[in-house]
Coordinates of C-alpha atoms in Angstrom, one line a residue:
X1 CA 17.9 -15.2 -29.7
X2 CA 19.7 -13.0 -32.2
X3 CA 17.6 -10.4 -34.4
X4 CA 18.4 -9.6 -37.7
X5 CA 17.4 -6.4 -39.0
X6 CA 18.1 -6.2 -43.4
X7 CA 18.3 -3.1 -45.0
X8 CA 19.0 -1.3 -48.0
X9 CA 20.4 1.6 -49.0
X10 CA 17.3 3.5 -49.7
X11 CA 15.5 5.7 -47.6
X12 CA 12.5 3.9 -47.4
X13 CA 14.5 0.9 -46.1
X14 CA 16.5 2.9 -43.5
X15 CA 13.5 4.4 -41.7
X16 CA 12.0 1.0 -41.5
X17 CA 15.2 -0.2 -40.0
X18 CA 15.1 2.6 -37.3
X19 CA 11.3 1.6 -36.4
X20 CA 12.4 -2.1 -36.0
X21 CA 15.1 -1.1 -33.8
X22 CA 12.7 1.3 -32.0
X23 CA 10.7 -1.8 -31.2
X24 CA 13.4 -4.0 -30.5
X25 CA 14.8 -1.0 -27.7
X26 CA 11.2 -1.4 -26.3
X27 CA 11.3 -5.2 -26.0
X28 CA 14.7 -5.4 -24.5
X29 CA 13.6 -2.4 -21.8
X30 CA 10.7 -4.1 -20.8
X31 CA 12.5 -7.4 -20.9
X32 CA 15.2 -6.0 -18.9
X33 CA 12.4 -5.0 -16.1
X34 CA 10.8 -8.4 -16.1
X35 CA 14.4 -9.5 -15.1
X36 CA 15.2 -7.1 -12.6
X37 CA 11.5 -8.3 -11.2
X38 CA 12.3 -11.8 -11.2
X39 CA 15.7 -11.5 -9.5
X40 CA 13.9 -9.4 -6.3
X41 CA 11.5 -12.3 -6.3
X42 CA 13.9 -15.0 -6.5
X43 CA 15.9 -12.8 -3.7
X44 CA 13.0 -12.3 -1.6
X45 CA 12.0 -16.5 -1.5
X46 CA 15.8 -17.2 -0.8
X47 CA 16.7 -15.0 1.8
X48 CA 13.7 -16.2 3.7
X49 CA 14.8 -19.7 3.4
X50 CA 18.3 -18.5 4.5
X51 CA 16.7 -17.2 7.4
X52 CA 15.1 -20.3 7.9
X53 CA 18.2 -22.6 7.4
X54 CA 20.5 -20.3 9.5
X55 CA 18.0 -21.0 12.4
X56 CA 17.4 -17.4 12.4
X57 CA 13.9 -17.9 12.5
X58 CA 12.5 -17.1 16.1
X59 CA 9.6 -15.1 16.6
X60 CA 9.0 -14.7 12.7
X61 CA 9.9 -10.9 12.9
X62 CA 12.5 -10.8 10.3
X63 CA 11.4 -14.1 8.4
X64 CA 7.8 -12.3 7.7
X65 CA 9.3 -8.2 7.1
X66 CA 11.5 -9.4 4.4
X67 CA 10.2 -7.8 0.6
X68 CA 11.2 -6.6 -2.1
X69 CA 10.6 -3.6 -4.2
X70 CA 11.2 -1.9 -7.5
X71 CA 12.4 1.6 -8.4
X72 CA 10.3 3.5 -10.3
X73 CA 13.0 3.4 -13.0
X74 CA 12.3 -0.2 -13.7
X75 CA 16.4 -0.8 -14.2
X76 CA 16.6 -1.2 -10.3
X77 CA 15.3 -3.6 -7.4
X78 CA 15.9 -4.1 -4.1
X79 CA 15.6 -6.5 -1.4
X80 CA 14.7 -5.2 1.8
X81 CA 13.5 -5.8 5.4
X82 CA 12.6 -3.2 8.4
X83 CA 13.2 -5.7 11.2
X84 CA 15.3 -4.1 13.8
X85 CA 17.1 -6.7 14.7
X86 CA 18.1 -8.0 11.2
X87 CA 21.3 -6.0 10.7
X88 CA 22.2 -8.3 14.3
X89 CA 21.2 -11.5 12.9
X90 CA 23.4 -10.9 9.7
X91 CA 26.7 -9.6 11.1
X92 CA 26.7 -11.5 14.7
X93 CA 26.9 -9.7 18.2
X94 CA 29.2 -10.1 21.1
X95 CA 31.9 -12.4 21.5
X96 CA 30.3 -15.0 20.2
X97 CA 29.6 -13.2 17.1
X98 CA 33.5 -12.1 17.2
X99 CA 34.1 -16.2 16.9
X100 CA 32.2 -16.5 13.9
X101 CA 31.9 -12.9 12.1
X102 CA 30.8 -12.1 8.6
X103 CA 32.7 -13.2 5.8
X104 CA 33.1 -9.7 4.1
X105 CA 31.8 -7.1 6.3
X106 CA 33.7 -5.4 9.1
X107 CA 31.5 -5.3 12.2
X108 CA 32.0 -4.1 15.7
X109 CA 31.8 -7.2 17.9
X110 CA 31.4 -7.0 21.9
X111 CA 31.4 -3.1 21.4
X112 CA 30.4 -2.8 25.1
X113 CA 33.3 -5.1 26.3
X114 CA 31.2 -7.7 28.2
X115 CA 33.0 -10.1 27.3
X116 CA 32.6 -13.6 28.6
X117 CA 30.3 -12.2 30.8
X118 CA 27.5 -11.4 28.4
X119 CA 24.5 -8.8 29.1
X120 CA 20.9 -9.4 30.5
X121 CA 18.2 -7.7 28.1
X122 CA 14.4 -7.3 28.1
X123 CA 12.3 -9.4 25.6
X124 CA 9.7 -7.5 25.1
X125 CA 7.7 -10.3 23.3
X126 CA 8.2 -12.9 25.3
X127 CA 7.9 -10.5 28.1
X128 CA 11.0 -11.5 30.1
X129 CA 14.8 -10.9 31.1
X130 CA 17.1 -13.1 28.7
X131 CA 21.1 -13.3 29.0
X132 CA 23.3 -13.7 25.9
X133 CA 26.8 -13.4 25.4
X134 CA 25.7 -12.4 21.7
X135 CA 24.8 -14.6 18.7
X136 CA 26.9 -15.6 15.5
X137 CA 26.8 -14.4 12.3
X138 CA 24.1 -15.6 10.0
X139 CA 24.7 -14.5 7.3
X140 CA 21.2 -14.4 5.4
X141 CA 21.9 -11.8 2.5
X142 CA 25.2 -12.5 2.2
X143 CA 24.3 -16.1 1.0
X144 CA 21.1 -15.0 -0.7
X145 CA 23.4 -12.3 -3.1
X146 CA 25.5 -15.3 -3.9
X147 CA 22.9 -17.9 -4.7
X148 CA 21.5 -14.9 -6.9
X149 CA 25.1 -14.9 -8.5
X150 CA 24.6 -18.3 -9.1
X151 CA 21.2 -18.0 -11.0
X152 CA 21.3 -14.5 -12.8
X153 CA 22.4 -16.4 -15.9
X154 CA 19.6 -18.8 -15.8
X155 CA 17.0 -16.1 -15.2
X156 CA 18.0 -13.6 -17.9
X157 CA 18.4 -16.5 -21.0
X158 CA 14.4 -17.3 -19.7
X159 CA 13.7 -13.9 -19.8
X160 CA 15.8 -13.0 -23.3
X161 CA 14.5 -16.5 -24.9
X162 CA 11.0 -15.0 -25.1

């Protein structure tokens, strides 16, 4: 919604100008943080539902560890996760992951050279041996930037209509 601000050339009506548009820099500051806030929280609820679509979703690790914070600054979010194995899920491993790799990210795929063969790894939560000739790309933040591509236009005229 447009603002209009009137004045006249007096002094009077030019300081009274310069508070309005004092106030009107404070509104659309904290305006613009209530956006950057809803953005990491519509991130946040669609990259778990990425995960969970992909069928990325298998002990809950990375489902459950992905947040989102804000900076300080209030101009700046981010969406996050400390799962060690997310970075895996995302880009793909092995030759499997080589077959379907990330759509914009180069990734080094089978960087061991197993091949067909595949490897044999611990699972430490399931406590045993499991083999794998890697896993494909699913790509959970790719998809969640774009649907957020999608609806940043939606979420900043609710935000600005207020």
């Amino acid at each position: 919604m447009a603002r209009k601000i009137t004045i006249q050339l007096s002094e009077e009506s030019i300081k009274a100008a310069i508070k309005e548009l004092d106030k009107y820099k404070k509104e659309l500051s904290k305006k613009a943080t209530i956006l950057v806030q809803k953005l990491v929280d519509a991130g946040v609820e669609i990259a778990k539902q990425e995960v969970l679509t992909l069928g990325a979703f298998d002990s809950g690790e990375l489902h459950d560890s992905l947040d989102g914070m804000m900076y300080t600054d209030g101009a700046r979010g981010i969406i996050f996760t400390d799962c060690g194995h997310a970075a895996f899920v995302e880009f793909g491993t092995g030759v499997v992951g080589a077959g379907s790799p990330h759509p914009t990210m180069p990734w080094a795929y089978d960087v061991n050279q197993h091949g067909e063969k595949g490897w044999v790894y611990y699972d430490e939560k399931q406590g045993r041996f499991r083999w794998t000739k890697g896993m494909p790309s699913r790509p959970y933040m790719y998809l969640t930037a774009k649907q957020l591509e999608e609806k940043v236009r939606d979420i900043a005229r609710e935000v600005f209509a207020k």
